[in-house]
Amino acid sequence: MTFTKKRKQRMSILIAAMVIMALLAGCGGGSGNSAQKASGEDDKSQKVQLQFYMLGDAPKDLPAVEAEINKMAEKDLNATVKFNYTTWTDWDQKYKLLLSSGQPIDLIFTADWTQYQAYAKKGAFLPLDDLLPKAAPALQKFVPQDMWDGVKIGGKIYTVPGTYKEYVTNGFVWREDLREKYNLPKPTDIKSYEAYMDGIRQHEPNMKPVSLNSDIKGNLHDRYSELVTKSVGALPYGIGIKYEKPTEVYKYWGSDEQKEELNTYKRWAEKGFIPKNVLNVKDTLQDQVTSGKAASIFGDNPTRFNDMVIKLKASHPDWKLEYYPFPLTTGFATPVHPIHNGFAIPKSSPNPARALAFYEKLVTDKRYNLLTQYGIEGKNYEVKDGYYQLIGNGSTNGFSREGMNSWAWRNPEYMLFDSGFDRVKKIFAELDKIQKPDLFTGFAEDYTTYQAEKAALEQVEKQYLYPLEAGLIDNVDQGLQTFMQKANQAGLEKIQTEYTKQWEAYVKEKGIK
Amino acid sequence: MAIKEDAYTRLFKIISYAVIIIASIACLLPFLLIISASLTSNESIIRDGYHFIPQQFSLEGYRTVFTFPEEVLRAYGVTIFTTVVGTTLGLFLMTMAGYVLARKDFKYRNAFSFYIYFTTLFGGGLVPWYIMLTKYLGLLDTYTVLIFPGLMTPFLIILMKNFIRSSMPEELFESAKIDGAGDFKIYYRIVLPLSTPGIATVGLFLALAYWNDWFSSSLFINDPHKYQLQYYLYNVINSMQFIAQMGAGTGVSLSNDMPTESTKMAMAIVVTGPILLLYPFIQRYFVKGLTIGAVKG
């Protein structure tokens, strides 16, 4: 008897403790919104410190730049700003915590790859529609209207998009000196690329014909779908949507199209292009080429190609790299979507209006812009014949080009480039002629209804699809069948139906045909 | 003349020596590989892979690390500071807690014990913890946040409590009380001197936890000057790999020179080196503390 009584008592303590905990947690969540001031009224006589959150690592000379910026900002806006960095280690977890804990943050980096769409949908950011004309009219004018429209989620603007137009579309990268030496064809599509790799295999048996690492899906499949199947973007869950027919969603997994893709990899693996241990390789694709281990990359973007050329110029001046953008084969190039780089004001910001006014200065005021993009002139960089020149080298200079990770507030009018960047500009100019808008990135997937299935499917994909994509399975048909069976068990049907529904709604909302 | 060992003892010795030798080689080899890699040129690492003897000798990695030695040294300073302060404070608090909970005449000791024990079973999770420390206590970007959350570990408090209860009879406190000692006097004149083995064990656990901590820096520190050593290292090693993976689809161009393979290895050596040299001198304390701790549970 006494036993049960004691137990009851304990249970009640337990329950009470849980209730209290739940209450406390509830309070924590609720109080985050009370600090909100979205009206746009800003009393500039009160001095404030803005909290600015960036991804990545802070450059060494940040304190000096911050001090300079603060001198100007104090005079112009009666505000100082503190630049905080998350580092690249576990940044996504920190990013989530920063936004969910309701800390006083005034400006935070957003992009499609930091789940801007999802956070905006969940209400983590402040809508800027009413605030913009009052707090930052110049900024509103500076960013073209179609970009403002492009970043809208549910009809509202939640981020200030970056306005610099660039292409991160892929293209073949190969060793031109080797190609000339052995008289191999120029890679422009899968067939010519394979012939190039065949030649490398034959003449340079110790070299890898193509640079690959454990990220097989990114290295092979994503590139393939950009070049051959011409999909609207890197689609998940075996969904297929072609750029020419964005309203038609089909099942890519299990299709003949996919079989052809997998057979290609199978052939490559048999020819020895894909090493057996590829799923264990951790070296970056670029390092493998610049060290002479591999002879090509199946798809990289123009900017990174340019970085490699510069690197090689110093270490192996006799090697030559060439580039062929996929869009020249597919017939269209999509510049980065406006949400690719931007800054949002979290809901918990105590000074949204001042933050926006400061951001306007960063973008439109040349002094602010140059200082935050390139550091202090004469100390960190100098301008020679209109080109940007770093003083010293990367390890002695405390603020390299765009060292603050300041991609979002690039202003094309003030931008300075390395002389080597002319190569990229030339590629961009070529792509400009065939440009078409990015249809995919504006889409905000909401996976709350199929979260469990999604996790299960990811596991299945890793276990059964990656080896297929690495050409490691002897019987492709059978392997694909096994994968499809496991994927269906994981709930593929449900995910695809739901995703299709969301996509169709998006296409309709944006008027994409 | 020594007693002749029988065949079984000899066999046992041979086997155990062999096992230990193999095990210690297995522990040493990866470290040798790091040393060798730190002395190899970066290109050679990528092209030829890791070798025990550098294919292409180069000191470039070390040169890069020592261009800005103050960063490593500062991280060292932070870790030493948090370890010393955290261990001292934590030991003080936990021996106090253990002593109080071990006293039978403390009326609410069961309730308190349960409360402490309860936290090992149910925690609020990461987000409430984060909100608590940053929003309500305002500890973001302070040294306190590196020390404070680790001060009272429930497991170590229970360990301390059990140790005091089993090694010091209640009568001891009674007689001290009769002699006119107050509670605090009993604590520092009787309990503390008698529980040195327990303190050594708990102190060791605590010190190791502080020394190896990187998670607090990762979550709560924005100012690179306040990074702990382990996090500093972790961050350097991680960031390049991460950026390399991410950069392809994002068009994020990173013009700043990222640390190369050999630099990462050199960094690992520089960071672990001093503690390795220190270890032989303090090792005997470690062994003593652990055995006593193991016996007493």
PDB file of C-alpha atoms in Angstrom, chain A residues 195-375:
ATOM      1  CA  ALA A 195      36.101  10.183 -76.072  1.00  0.00           C
ATOM      2  CA  TYR A 196      38.323  12.676 -74.286  1.00  0.00           C
ATOM      3  CA  MET A 197      38.411  10.499 -71.189  1.00  0.00           C
ATOM      4  CA  ASP A 198      39.139   7.431 -73.311  1.00  0.00           C
ATOM      5  CA  GLY A 199      42.150   9.192 -74.744  1.00  0.00           C
ATOM      6  CA  ILE A 200      43.449  10.228 -71.321  1.00  0.00           C
ATOM      7  CA  ARG A 201      42.989   6.687 -70.058  1.00  0.00           C
ATOM      8  CA  GLN A 202      45.002   5.396 -72.989  1.00  0.00           C
ATOM      9  CA  HIS A 203      47.864   7.874 -72.978  1.00  0.00           C
ATOM     10  CA  GLU A 204      48.118   8.765 -69.292  1.00  0.00           C
ATOM     11  CA  PRO A 205      47.320   5.529 -67.459  1.00  0.00           C
ATOM     12  CA  ASN A 206      48.369   6.960 -64.096  1.00  0.00           C
ATOM     13  CA  MET A 207      46.004   9.876 -64.331  1.00  0.00           C
ATOM     14  CA  LYS A 208      42.353   9.838 -63.419  1.00  0.00           C
ATOM     15  CA  PRO A 209      40.389  10.874 -66.513  1.00  0.00           C
ATOM     16  CA  VAL A 210      37.775  12.622 -64.349  1.00  0.00           C
ATOM     17  CA  SER A 211      38.008  14.133 -60.893  1.00  0.00           C
ATOM     18  CA  LEU A 212      35.421  12.616 -58.547  1.00  0.00           C
ATOM     19  CA  ASN A 213      34.834  12.309 -54.835  1.00  0.00           C
ATOM     20  CA  SER A 214      32.343  10.809 -52.422  1.00  0.00           C
ATOM     21  CA  ASP A 215      29.606  13.307 -53.313  1.00  0.00           C
ATOM     22  CA  ILE A 216      28.535  11.163 -56.246  1.00  0.00           C
ATOM     23  CA  LYS A 217      25.096  12.684 -56.586  1.00  0.00           C
ATOM     24  CA  GLY A 218      26.560  16.184 -56.868  1.00  0.00           C
ATOM     25  CA  ASN A 219      29.537  15.163 -59.020  1.00  0.00           C
ATOM     26  CA  LEU A 220      27.688  13.068 -61.550  1.00  0.00           C
ATOM     27  CA  HIS A 221      23.916  13.088 -61.344  1.00  0.00           C
ATOM     28  CA  ASP A 222      23.361  16.820 -60.835  1.00  0.00           C
ATOM     29  CA  ARG A 223      25.741  17.624 -63.677  1.00  0.00           C
ATOM     30  CA  TYR A 224      24.152  15.026 -65.900  1.00  0.00           C
ATOM     31  CA  SER A 225      20.657  16.338 -65.325  1.00  0.00           C
ATOM     32  CA  GLU A 226      21.799  19.849 -66.157  1.00  0.00           C
ATOM     33  CA  LEU A 227      23.486  18.786 -69.368  1.00  0.00           C
ATOM     34  CA  VAL A 228      21.396  15.907 -70.669  1.00  0.00           C
ATOM     35  CA  THR A 229      17.947  15.834 -69.121  1.00  0.00           C
ATOM     36  CA  LYS A 230      17.778  19.652 -68.932  1.00  0.00           C
ATOM     37  CA  SER A 231      15.825  19.721 -65.701  1.00  0.00           C
ATOM     38  CA  VAL A 232      14.774  22.991 -64.053  1.00  0.00           C
ATOM     39  CA  GLY A 233      17.261  22.499 -61.236  1.00  0.00           C
ATOM     40  CA  ALA A 234      18.697  19.886 -58.892  1.00  0.00           C
ATOM     41  CA  LEU A 235      15.395  18.153 -58.169  1.00  0.00           C
ATOM     42  CA  PRO A 236      14.969  15.863 -55.177  1.00  0.00           C
ATOM     43  CA  TYR A 237      13.021  12.609 -54.699  1.00  0.00           C
ATOM     44  CA  GLY A 238      13.342  11.362 -58.269  1.00  0.00           C
ATOM     45  CA  ILE A 239      11.058  14.072 -59.552  1.00  0.00           C
ATOM     46  CA  GLY A 240      11.565  15.085 -63.146  1.00  0.00           C
ATOM     47  CA  ILE A 241      10.675  18.514 -64.531  1.00  0.00           C
ATOM     48  CA  LYS A 242      12.102  19.701 -67.792  1.00  0.00           C
ATOM     49  CA  TYR A 243      12.987  23.328 -68.305  1.00  0.00           C
ATOM     50  CA  GLU A 244      10.997  23.516 -71.539  1.00  0.00           C
ATOM     51  CA  LYS A 245       7.872  22.138 -69.889  1.00  0.00           C
ATOM     52  CA  PRO A 246       7.960  23.398 -66.316  1.00  0.00           C
ATOM     53  CA  THR A 247       4.330  22.523 -65.646  1.00  0.00           C
ATOM     54  CA  GLU A 248       4.763  18.853 -66.444  1.00  0.00           C
ATOM     55  CA  VAL A 249       6.029  16.793 -63.550  1.00  0.00           C
ATOM     56  CA  TYR A 250       7.071  13.223 -64.264  1.00  0.00           C
ATOM     57  CA  LYS A 251       8.749  10.384 -62.422  1.00  0.00           C
ATOM     58  CA  TYR A 252      12.418  10.343 -63.269  1.00  0.00           C
ATOM     59  CA  TRP A 253      13.363   7.404 -61.089  1.00  0.00           C
ATOM     60  CA  GLY A 254      12.659   4.180 -62.905  1.00  0.00           C
ATOM     61  CA  SER A 255      12.284   5.898 -66.277  1.00  0.00           C
ATOM     62  CA  ASP A 256      14.202   4.887 -69.390  1.00  0.00           C
ATOM     63  CA  GLU A 257      15.921   8.231 -69.160  1.00  0.00           C
ATOM     64  CA  GLN A 258      17.370   7.289 -65.787  1.00  0.00           C
ATOM     65  CA  LYS A 259      18.357   3.854 -67.040  1.00  0.00           C
ATOM     66  CA  GLU A 260      20.340   5.509 -69.770  1.00  0.00           C
ATOM     67  CA  GLU A 261      22.039   7.748 -67.213  1.00  0.00           C
ATOM     68  CA  LEU A 262      22.937   4.816 -64.979  1.00  0.00           C
ATOM     69  CA  ASN A 263      24.195   2.815 -67.944  1.00  0.00           C
ATOM     70  CA  THR A 264      26.479   5.699 -68.808  1.00  0.00           C
ATOM     71  CA  TYR A 265      28.063   5.566 -65.346  1.00  0.00           C
ATOM     72  CA  LYS A 266      28.269   1.795 -65.580  1.00  0.00           C
ATOM     73  CA  ARG A 267      30.207   2.136 -68.806  1.00  0.00           C
ATOM     74  CA  TRP A 268      32.466   4.761 -67.266  1.00  0.00           C
ATOM     75  CA  ALA A 269      33.165   2.538 -64.297  1.00  0.00           C
ATOM     76  CA  GLU A 270      33.986  -0.382 -66.590  1.00  0.00           C
ATOM     77  CA  LYS A 271      36.395   1.775 -68.547  1.00  0.00           C
ATOM     78  CA  GLY A 272      38.053   2.719 -65.281  1.00  0.00           C
ATOM     79  CA  PHE A 273      36.947   6.367 -65.210  1.00  0.00           C
ATOM     80  CA  ILE A 274      35.214   5.953 -61.866  1.00  0.00           C
ATOM     81  CA  PRO A 275      37.518   4.441 -59.258  1.00  0.00           C
ATOM     82  CA  LYS A 276      36.176   1.590 -57.133  1.00  0.00           C
ATOM     83  CA  ASN A 277      36.743   3.498 -53.895  1.00  0.00           C
ATOM     84  CA  VAL A 278      35.061   6.651 -55.153  1.00  0.00           C
ATOM     85  CA  LEU A 279      32.632   6.747 -52.229  1.00  0.00           C
ATOM     86  CA  ASN A 280      35.617   7.139 -49.884  1.00  0.00           C
ATOM     87  CA  VAL A 281      37.456   9.896 -51.735  1.00  0.00           C
ATOM     88  CA  LYS A 282      37.460  13.158 -49.782  1.00  0.00           C
ATOM     89  CA  ASP A 283      39.766  15.342 -51.898  1.00  0.00           C
ATOM     90  CA  THR A 284      38.079  18.257 -53.574  1.00  0.00           C
ATOM     91  CA  LEU A 285      37.502  18.051 -57.316  1.00  0.00           C
ATOM     92  CA  GLN A 286      39.606  21.137 -57.918  1.00  0.00           C
ATOM     93  CA  ASP A 287      42.586  19.961 -55.875  1.00  0.00           C
ATOM     94  CA  GLN A 288      42.724  16.754 -57.848  1.00  0.00           C
ATOM     95  CA  VAL A 289      43.074  18.704 -61.073  1.00  0.00           C
ATOM     96  CA  THR A 290      45.491  21.364 -59.842  1.00  0.00           C
ATOM     97  CA  SER A 291      47.797  18.706 -58.417  1.00  0.00           C
ATOM     98  CA  GLY A 292      47.822  16.769 -61.659  1.00  0.00           C
ATOM     99  CA  LYS A 293      46.012  13.725 -60.318  1.00  0.00           C
ATOM    100  CA  ALA A 294      42.970  14.101 -62.568  1.00  0.00           C
ATOM    101  CA  ALA A 295      42.578  15.439 -66.101  1.00  0.00           C
ATOM    102  CA  SER A 296      39.079  16.931 -66.051  1.00  0.00           C
ATOM    103  CA  ILE A 297      35.988  17.864 -64.058  1.00  0.00           C
ATOM    104  CA  PHE A 298      32.528  16.866 -65.200  1.00  0.00           C
ATOM    105  CA  GLY A 299      31.023  20.264 -64.575  1.00  0.00           C
ATOM    106  CA  ASP A 300      32.169  23.262 -62.539  1.00  0.00           C
ATOM    107  CA  ASN A 301      31.063  26.875 -62.542  1.00  0.00           C
ATOM    108  CA  PRO A 302      32.988  29.626 -64.381  1.00  0.00           C
ATOM    109  CA  THR A 303      34.200  31.410 -61.243  1.00  0.00           C
ATOM    110  CA  ARG A 304      35.730  28.329 -59.762  1.00  0.00           C
ATOM    111  CA  PHE A 305      37.243  27.397 -63.098  1.00  0.00           C
ATOM    112  CA  ASN A 306      38.905  30.793 -63.075  1.00  0.00           C
ATOM    113  CA  ASP A 307      40.247  30.233 -59.547  1.00  0.00           C
ATOM    114  CA  MET A 308      41.856  27.036 -60.754  1.00  0.00           C
ATOM    115  CA  VAL A 309      43.475  28.723 -63.727  1.00  0.00           C
ATOM    116  CA  ILE A 310      45.001  31.349 -61.438  1.00  0.00           C
ATOM    117  CA  LYS A 311      46.245  28.695 -59.065  1.00  0.00           C
ATOM    118  CA  LEU A 312      47.837  26.710 -61.880  1.00  0.00           C
ATOM    119  CA  LYS A 313      49.491  29.772 -63.337  1.00  0.00           C
ATOM    120  CA  ALA A 314      51.643  29.972 -60.232  1.00  0.00           C
ATOM    121  CA  SER A 315      52.407  26.281 -59.705  1.00  0.00           C
ATOM    122  CA  HIS A 316      52.367  24.743 -63.203  1.00  0.00           C
ATOM    123  CA  PRO A 317      52.590  27.458 -65.848  1.00  0.00           C
ATOM    124  CA  ASP A 318      53.006  24.877 -68.625  1.00  0.00           C
ATOM    125  CA  TRP A 319      49.596  23.303 -67.989  1.00  0.00           C
ATOM    126  CA  LYS A 320      46.549  24.709 -69.717  1.00  0.00           C
ATOM    127  CA  LEU A 321      42.924  24.468 -68.627  1.00  0.00           C
ATOM    128  CA  GLU A 322      39.928  24.955 -70.893  1.00  0.00           C
ATOM    129  CA  TYR A 323      36.247  25.411 -70.206  1.00  0.00           C
ATOM    130  CA  TYR A 324      33.081  24.633 -72.078  1.00  0.00           C
ATOM    131  CA  PRO A 325      29.826  25.802 -70.477  1.00  0.00           C
ATOM    132  CA  PHE A 326      26.926  23.335 -70.592  1.00  0.00           C
ATOM    133  CA  PRO A 327      24.453  26.055 -71.616  1.00  0.00           C
ATOM    134  CA  LEU A 328      26.108  26.289 -75.040  1.00  0.00           C
ATOM    135  CA  THR A 329      24.991  22.704 -75.563  1.00  0.00           C
ATOM    136  CA  THR A 330      21.608  22.892 -73.866  1.00  0.00           C
ATOM    137  CA  GLY A 331      20.750  26.215 -75.459  1.00  0.00           C
ATOM    138  CA  PHE A 332      19.865  28.215 -72.344  1.00  0.00           C
ATOM    139  CA  ALA A 333      21.645  29.628 -69.293  1.00  0.00           C
ATOM    140  CA  THR A 334      19.988  30.617 -66.038  1.00  0.00           C
ATOM    141  CA  PRO A 335      21.622  33.414 -64.018  1.00  0.00           C
ATOM    142  CA  VAL A 336      21.431  32.994 -60.251  1.00  0.00           C
ATOM    143  CA  HIS A 337      18.041  33.605 -58.754  1.00  0.00           C
ATOM    144  CA  PRO A 338      17.666  36.803 -56.676  1.00  0.00           C
ATOM    145  CA  ILE A 339      17.325  34.786 -53.476  1.00  0.00           C
ATOM    146  CA  HIS A 340      20.735  33.307 -54.016  1.00  0.00           C
ATOM    147  CA  ASN A 341      22.308  36.014 -51.857  1.00  0.00           C
ATOM    148  CA  GLY A 342      20.484  38.368 -49.577  1.00  0.00           C
ATOM    149  CA  PHE A 343      19.895  39.859 -46.161  1.00  0.00           C
ATOM    150  CA  ALA A 344      16.782  39.539 -44.068  1.00  0.00           C
ATOM    151  CA  ILE A 345      15.643  41.180 -40.872  1.00  0.00           C
ATOM    152  CA  PRO A 346      14.609  38.580 -38.306  1.00  0.00           C
ATOM    153  CA  LYS A 347      11.313  39.054 -36.540  1.00  0.00           C
ATOM    154  CA  SER A 348      13.120  39.543 -33.256  1.00  0.00           C
ATOM    155  CA  SER A 349      15.065  42.574 -34.490  1.00  0.00           C
ATOM    156  CA  PRO A 350      14.743  45.535 -32.104  1.00  0.00           C
ATOM    157  CA  ASN A 351      15.658  48.099 -34.792  1.00  0.00           C
ATOM    158  CA  PRO A 352      14.359  46.943 -38.172  1.00  0.00           C
ATOM    159  CA  ALA A 353      14.129  50.408 -39.714  1.00  0.00           C
ATOM    160  CA  ARG A 354      17.638  51.445 -38.755  1.00  0.00           C
ATOM    161  CA  ALA A 355      18.971  48.091 -39.882  1.00  0.00           C
ATOM    162  CA  LEU A 356      17.451  48.570 -43.297  1.00  0.00           C
ATOM    163  CA  ALA A 357      18.798  52.108 -43.496  1.00  0.00           C
ATOM    164  CA  PHE A 358      22.253  50.799 -42.664  1.00  0.00           C
ATOM    165  CA  TYR A 359      21.957  48.071 -45.254  1.00  0.00           C
ATOM    166  CA  GLU A 360      21.015  50.689 -47.810  1.00  0.00           C
ATOM    167  CA  LYS A 361      24.272  52.459 -47.026  1.00  0.00           C
ATOM    168  CA  LEU A 362      26.232  49.231 -47.441  1.00  0.00           C
ATOM    169  CA  VAL A 363      24.838  48.698 -50.914  1.00  0.00           C
ATOM    170  CA  THR A 364      24.491  52.176 -52.334  1.00  0.00           C
ATOM    171  CA  ASP A 365      27.172  54.245 -50.580  1.00  0.00           C
ATOM    172  CA  LYS A 366      30.493  53.716 -52.313  1.00  0.00           C
ATOM    173  CA  ARG A 367      32.569  54.319 -49.176  1.00  0.00           C
ATOM    174  CA  TYR A 368      30.723  51.707 -47.156  1.00  0.00           C
ATOM    175  CA  ASN A 369      30.618  49.300 -50.043  1.00  0.00           C
ATOM    176  CA  LEU A 370      34.289  49.351 -50.970  1.00  0.00           C
ATOM    177  CA  LEU A 371      35.358  49.171 -47.358  1.00  0.00           C
ATOM    178  CA  THR A 372      33.282  46.089 -46.612  1.00  0.00           C
ATOM    179  CA  GLN A 373      34.032  44.362 -49.895  1.00  0.00           C
ATOM    180  CA  TYR A 374      37.772  44.874 -50.197  1.00  0.00           C
ATOM    181  CA  GLY A 375      39.027  46.225 -46.884  1.00  0.00           C
TER     182      GLY A 375
END
